[in-house]
PDB file of C-alpha atoms in Angstrom:
ATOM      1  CA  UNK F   1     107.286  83.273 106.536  1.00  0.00           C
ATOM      2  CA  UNK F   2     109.182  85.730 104.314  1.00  0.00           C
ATOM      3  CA  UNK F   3     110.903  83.710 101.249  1.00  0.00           C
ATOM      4  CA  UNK F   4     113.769  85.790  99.620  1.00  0.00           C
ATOM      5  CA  UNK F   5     115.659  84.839  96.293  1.00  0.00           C
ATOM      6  CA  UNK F   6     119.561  86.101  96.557  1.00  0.00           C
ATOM      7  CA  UNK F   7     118.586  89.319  95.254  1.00  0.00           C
ATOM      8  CA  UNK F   8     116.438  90.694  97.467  1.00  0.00           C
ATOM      9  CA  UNK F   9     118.697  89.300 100.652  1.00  0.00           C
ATOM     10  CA  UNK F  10     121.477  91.434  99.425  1.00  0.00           C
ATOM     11  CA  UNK F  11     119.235  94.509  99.248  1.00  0.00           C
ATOM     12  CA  UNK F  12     117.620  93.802 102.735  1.00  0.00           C
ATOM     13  CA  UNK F  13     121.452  93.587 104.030  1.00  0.00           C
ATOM     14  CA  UNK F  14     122.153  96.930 102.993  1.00  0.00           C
ATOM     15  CA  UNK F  15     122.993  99.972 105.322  1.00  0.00           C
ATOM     16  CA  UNK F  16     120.338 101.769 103.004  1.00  0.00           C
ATOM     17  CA  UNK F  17     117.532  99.528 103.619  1.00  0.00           C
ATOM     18  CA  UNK F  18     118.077  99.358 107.548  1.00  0.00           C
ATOM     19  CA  UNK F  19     118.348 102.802 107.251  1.00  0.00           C
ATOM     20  CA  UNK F  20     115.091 103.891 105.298  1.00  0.00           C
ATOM     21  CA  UNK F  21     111.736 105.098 106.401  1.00  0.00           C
ATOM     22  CA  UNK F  22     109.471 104.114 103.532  1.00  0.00           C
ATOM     23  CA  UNK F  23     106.938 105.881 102.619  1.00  0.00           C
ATOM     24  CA  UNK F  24     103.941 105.237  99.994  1.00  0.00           C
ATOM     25  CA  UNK F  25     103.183 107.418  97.333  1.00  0.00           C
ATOM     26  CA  UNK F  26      99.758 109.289  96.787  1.00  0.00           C
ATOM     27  CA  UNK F  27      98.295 107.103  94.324  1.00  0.00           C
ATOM     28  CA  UNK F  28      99.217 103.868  96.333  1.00  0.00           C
ATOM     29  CA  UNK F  29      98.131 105.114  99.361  1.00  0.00           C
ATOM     30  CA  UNK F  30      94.482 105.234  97.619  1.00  0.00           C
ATOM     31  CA  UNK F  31      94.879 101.590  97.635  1.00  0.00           C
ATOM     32  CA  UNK F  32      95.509 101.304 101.105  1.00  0.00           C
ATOM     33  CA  UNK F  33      92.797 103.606 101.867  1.00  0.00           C
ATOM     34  CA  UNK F  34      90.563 101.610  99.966  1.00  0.00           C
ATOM     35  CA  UNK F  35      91.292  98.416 101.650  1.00  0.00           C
ATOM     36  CA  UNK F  36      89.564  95.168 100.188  1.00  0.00           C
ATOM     37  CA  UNK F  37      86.519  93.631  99.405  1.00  0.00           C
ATOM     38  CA  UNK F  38      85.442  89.945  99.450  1.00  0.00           C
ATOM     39  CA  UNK F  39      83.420  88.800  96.567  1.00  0.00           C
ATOM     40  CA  UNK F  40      80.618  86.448  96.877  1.00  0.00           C
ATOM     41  CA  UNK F  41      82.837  83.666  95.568  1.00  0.00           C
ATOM     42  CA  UNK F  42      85.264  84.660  98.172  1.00  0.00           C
ATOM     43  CA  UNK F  43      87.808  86.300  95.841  1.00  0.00           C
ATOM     44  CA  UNK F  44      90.047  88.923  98.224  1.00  0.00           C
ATOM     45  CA  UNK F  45      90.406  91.717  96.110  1.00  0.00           C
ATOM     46  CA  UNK F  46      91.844  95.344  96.329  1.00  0.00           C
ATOM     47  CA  UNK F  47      88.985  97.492  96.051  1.00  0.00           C
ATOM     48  CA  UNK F  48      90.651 100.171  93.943  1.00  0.00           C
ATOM     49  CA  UNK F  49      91.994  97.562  91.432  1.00  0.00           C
ATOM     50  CA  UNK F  50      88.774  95.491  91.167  1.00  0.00           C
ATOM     51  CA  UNK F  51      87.107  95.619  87.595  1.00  0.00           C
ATOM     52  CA  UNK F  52      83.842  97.088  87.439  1.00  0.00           C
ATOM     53  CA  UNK F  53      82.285  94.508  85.402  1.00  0.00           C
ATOM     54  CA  UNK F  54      84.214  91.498  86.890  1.00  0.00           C
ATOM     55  CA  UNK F  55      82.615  88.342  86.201  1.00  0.00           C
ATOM     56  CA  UNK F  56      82.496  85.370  89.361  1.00  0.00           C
ATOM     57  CA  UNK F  57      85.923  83.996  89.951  1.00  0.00           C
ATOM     58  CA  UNK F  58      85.139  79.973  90.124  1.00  0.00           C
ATOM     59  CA  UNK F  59      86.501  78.623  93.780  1.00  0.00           C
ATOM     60  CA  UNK F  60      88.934  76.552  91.914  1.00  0.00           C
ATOM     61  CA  UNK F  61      90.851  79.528  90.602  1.00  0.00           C
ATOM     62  CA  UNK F  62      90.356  82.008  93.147  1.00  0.00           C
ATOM     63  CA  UNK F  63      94.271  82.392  93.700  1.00  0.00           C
ATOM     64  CA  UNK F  64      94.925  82.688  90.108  1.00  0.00           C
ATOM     65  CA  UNK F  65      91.947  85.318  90.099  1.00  0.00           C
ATOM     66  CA  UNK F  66      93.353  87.360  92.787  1.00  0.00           C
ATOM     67  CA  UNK F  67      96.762  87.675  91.914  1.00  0.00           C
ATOM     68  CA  UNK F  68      95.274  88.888  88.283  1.00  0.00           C
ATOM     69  CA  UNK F  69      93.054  92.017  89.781  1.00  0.00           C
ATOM     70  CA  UNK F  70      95.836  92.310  93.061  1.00  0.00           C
ATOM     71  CA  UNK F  71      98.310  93.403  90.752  1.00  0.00           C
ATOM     72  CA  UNK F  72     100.376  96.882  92.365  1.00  0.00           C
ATOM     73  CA  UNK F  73     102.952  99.177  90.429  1.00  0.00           C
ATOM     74  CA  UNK F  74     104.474 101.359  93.553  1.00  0.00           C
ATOM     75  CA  UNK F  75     106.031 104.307  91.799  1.00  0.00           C
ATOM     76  CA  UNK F  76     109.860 104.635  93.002  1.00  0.00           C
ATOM     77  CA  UNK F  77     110.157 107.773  91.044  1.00  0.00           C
ATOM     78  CA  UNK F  78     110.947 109.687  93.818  1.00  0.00           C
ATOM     79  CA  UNK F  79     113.762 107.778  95.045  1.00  0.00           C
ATOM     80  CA  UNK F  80     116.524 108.927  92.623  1.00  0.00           C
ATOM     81  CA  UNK F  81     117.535 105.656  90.504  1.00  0.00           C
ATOM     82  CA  UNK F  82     121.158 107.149  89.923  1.00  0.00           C
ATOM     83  CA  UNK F  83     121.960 106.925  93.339  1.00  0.00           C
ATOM     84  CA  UNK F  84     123.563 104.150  95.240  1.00  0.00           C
ATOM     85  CA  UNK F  85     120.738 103.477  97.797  1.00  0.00           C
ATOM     86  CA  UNK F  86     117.931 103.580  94.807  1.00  0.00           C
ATOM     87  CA  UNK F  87     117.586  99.598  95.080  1.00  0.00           C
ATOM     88  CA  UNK F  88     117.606  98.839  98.659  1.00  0.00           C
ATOM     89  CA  UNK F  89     115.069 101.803  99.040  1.00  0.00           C
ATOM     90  CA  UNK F  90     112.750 100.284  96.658  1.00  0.00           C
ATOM     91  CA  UNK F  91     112.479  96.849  98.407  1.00  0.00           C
ATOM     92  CA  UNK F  92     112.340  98.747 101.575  1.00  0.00           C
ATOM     93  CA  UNK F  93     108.921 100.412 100.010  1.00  0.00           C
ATOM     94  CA  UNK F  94     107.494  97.637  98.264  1.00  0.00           C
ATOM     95  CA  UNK F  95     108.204  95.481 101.454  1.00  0.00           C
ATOM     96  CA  UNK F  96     106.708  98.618 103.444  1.00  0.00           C
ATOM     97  CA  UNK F  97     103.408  98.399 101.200  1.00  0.00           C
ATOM     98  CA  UNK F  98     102.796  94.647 100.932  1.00  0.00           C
ATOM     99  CA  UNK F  99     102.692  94.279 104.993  1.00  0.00           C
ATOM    100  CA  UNK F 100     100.690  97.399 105.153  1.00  0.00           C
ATOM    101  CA  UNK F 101      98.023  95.564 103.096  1.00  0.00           C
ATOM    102  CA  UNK F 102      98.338  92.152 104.354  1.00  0.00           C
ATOM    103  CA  UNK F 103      98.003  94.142 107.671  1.00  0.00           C
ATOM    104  CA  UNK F 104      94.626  95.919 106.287  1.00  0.00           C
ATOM    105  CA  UNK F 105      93.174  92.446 105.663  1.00  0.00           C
ATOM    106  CA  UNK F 106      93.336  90.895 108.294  1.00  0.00           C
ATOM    107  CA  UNK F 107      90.019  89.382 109.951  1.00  0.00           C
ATOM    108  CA  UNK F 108      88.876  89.068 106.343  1.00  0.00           C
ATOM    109  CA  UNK F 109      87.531  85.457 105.008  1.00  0.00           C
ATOM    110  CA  UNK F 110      90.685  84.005 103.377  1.00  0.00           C
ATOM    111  CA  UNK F 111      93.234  86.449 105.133  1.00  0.00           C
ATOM    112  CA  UNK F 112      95.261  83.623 106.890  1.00  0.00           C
ATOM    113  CA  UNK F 113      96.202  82.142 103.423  1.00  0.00           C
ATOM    114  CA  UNK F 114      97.296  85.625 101.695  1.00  0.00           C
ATOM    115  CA  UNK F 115     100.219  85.950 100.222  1.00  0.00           C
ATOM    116  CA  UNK F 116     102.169  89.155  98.779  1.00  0.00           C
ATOM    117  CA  UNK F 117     104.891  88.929  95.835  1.00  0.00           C
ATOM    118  CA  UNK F 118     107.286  91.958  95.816  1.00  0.00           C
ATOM    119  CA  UNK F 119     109.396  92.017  92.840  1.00  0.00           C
ATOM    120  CA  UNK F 120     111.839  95.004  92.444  1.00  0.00           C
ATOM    121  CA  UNK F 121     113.697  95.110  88.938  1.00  0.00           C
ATOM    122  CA  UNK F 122     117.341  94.844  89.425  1.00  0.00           C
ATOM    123  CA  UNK F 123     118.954  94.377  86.513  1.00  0.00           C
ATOM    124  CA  UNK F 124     120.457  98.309  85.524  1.00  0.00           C
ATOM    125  CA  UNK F 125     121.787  97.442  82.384  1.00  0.00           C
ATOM    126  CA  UNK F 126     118.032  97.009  80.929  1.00  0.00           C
ATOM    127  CA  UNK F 127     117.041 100.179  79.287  1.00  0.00           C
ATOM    128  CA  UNK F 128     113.812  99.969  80.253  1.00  0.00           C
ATOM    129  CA  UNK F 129     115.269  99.864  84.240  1.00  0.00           C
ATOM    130  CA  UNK F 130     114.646 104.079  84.071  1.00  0.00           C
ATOM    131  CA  UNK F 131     110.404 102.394  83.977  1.00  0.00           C
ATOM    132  CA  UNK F 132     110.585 100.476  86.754  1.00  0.00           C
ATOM    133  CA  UNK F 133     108.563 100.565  89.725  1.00  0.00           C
ATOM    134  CA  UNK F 134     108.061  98.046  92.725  1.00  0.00           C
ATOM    135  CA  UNK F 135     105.429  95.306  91.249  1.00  0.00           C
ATOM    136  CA  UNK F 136     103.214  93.781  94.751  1.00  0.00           C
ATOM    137  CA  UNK F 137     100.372  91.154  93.510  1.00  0.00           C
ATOM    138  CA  UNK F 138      98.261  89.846  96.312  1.00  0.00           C
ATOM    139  CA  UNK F 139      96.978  86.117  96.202  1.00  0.00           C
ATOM    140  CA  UNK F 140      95.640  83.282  98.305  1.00  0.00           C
ATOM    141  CA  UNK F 141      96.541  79.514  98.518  1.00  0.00           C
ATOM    142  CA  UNK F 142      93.069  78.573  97.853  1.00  0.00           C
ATOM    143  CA  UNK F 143      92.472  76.807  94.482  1.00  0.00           C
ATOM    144  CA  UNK F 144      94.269  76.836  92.437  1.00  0.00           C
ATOM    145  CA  UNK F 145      97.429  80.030  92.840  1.00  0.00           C
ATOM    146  CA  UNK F 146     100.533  80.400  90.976  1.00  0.00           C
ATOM    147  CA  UNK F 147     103.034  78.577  92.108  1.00  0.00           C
ATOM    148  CA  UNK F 148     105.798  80.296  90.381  1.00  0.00           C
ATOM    149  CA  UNK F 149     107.040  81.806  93.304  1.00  0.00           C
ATOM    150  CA  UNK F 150     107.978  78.379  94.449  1.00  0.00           C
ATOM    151  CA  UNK F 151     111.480  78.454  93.048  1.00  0.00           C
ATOM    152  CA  UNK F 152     112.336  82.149  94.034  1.00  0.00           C
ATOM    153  CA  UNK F 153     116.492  81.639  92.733  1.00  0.00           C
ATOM    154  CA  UNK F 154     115.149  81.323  89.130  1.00  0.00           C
ATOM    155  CA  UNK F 155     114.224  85.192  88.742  1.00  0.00           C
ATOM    156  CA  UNK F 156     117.652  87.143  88.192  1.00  0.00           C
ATOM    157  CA  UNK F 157     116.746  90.343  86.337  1.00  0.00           C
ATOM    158  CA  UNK F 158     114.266  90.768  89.878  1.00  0.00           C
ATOM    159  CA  UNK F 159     114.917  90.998  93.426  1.00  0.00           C
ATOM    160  CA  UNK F 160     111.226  89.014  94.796  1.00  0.00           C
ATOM    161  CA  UNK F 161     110.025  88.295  98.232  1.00  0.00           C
ATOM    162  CA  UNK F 162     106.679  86.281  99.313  1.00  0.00           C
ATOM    163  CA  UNK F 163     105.089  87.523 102.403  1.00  0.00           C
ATOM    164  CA  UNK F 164     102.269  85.976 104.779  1.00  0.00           C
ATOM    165  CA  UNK F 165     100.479  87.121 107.334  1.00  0.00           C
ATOM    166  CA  UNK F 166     103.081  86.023 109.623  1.00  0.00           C
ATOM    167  CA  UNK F 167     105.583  88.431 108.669  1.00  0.00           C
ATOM    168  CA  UNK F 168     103.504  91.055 110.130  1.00  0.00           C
ATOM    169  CA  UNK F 169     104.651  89.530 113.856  1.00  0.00           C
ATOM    170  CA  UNK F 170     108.112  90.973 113.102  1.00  0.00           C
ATOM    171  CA  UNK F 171     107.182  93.685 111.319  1.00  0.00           C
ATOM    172  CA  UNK F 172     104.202  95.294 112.356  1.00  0.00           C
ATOM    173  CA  UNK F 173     103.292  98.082 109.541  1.00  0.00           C
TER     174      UNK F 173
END
């Protein structure tokens, strides 16, 4: 079920983001291309991000594992910052991206438990804001995960939403 902090609602009530057709830039859509692998342990990774000399991830910290290697920057340079609709486009593609590859995993061992955190940078008056991209990290609730998504109201500077696989109902990609 999609969780929202009062950030990202306002940008998915904007006439921009109902209006948008995201789309996923070349390098990302490698990733998707890609798709995932499942590691002996049973680590979900993305292939393209996966380390070539990663070690086992121990069943206990899968989650914490995954969201380590599952961890997207979705370029948003494209989208004109300067411009009014900049934000709600760049939830709109980040949102657009994590349900494509919760969608792309499904049937895989640990897919019913995977989650997606999409965290767009909101705050304008940072000078680094010009930097930004859309930040997706892919994790399970198996082991141990983070669990600082649990309190989504405490991030200000970010506009974040958790996905599952049941988002994809409403949504599909």
């Amino acid at each position: 079920m999609l969780r929202t902090n009062a950030a990202m609602r306002s940008l998915l009530g904007s006439a921009a983001f109902a209006a948008d057709q995201p789309t996923v830039p070349e390098l990302e859509q490698d990733t998707l291309d890609a798709g995932w692998t499942v590691e002996p342990g049973g680590a979900l990774l993305l292939l393209r991000h996966r380390p070539k000399h990663l070690q086992h991830i121990p069943a206990e910290a899968l989650g914490e594992g995954e969201y380590e290697v599952n961890d997207v920057h979705v370029s948003l340079d494209d989208l004109g910052r300067e411009t009014a609709d900049f934000l709600p486009r760049a939830a709109s593609r980040g949102l657009h991206f994590a349900r494509r590859m919760l969608a792309a995993a499904r049937g895989l061992p640990g897919s019913e438990t995977l989650l997606a955190a999409v965290a767009i940078h909101v705050d304008v008056a940072d000078e680094d804001f010009a930097l930004q991209g859309a930040t997706i990290r892919f994790f399970t609730r198996r082991g141990h995960y983070p669990r600082w998504f649990d309190e989504l109201e405490t991030y200000t500077h970010e506009a974040i939403a958790v996905l599952d696989p049941s988002d994809l109902t409403n949504h599909p990609t």
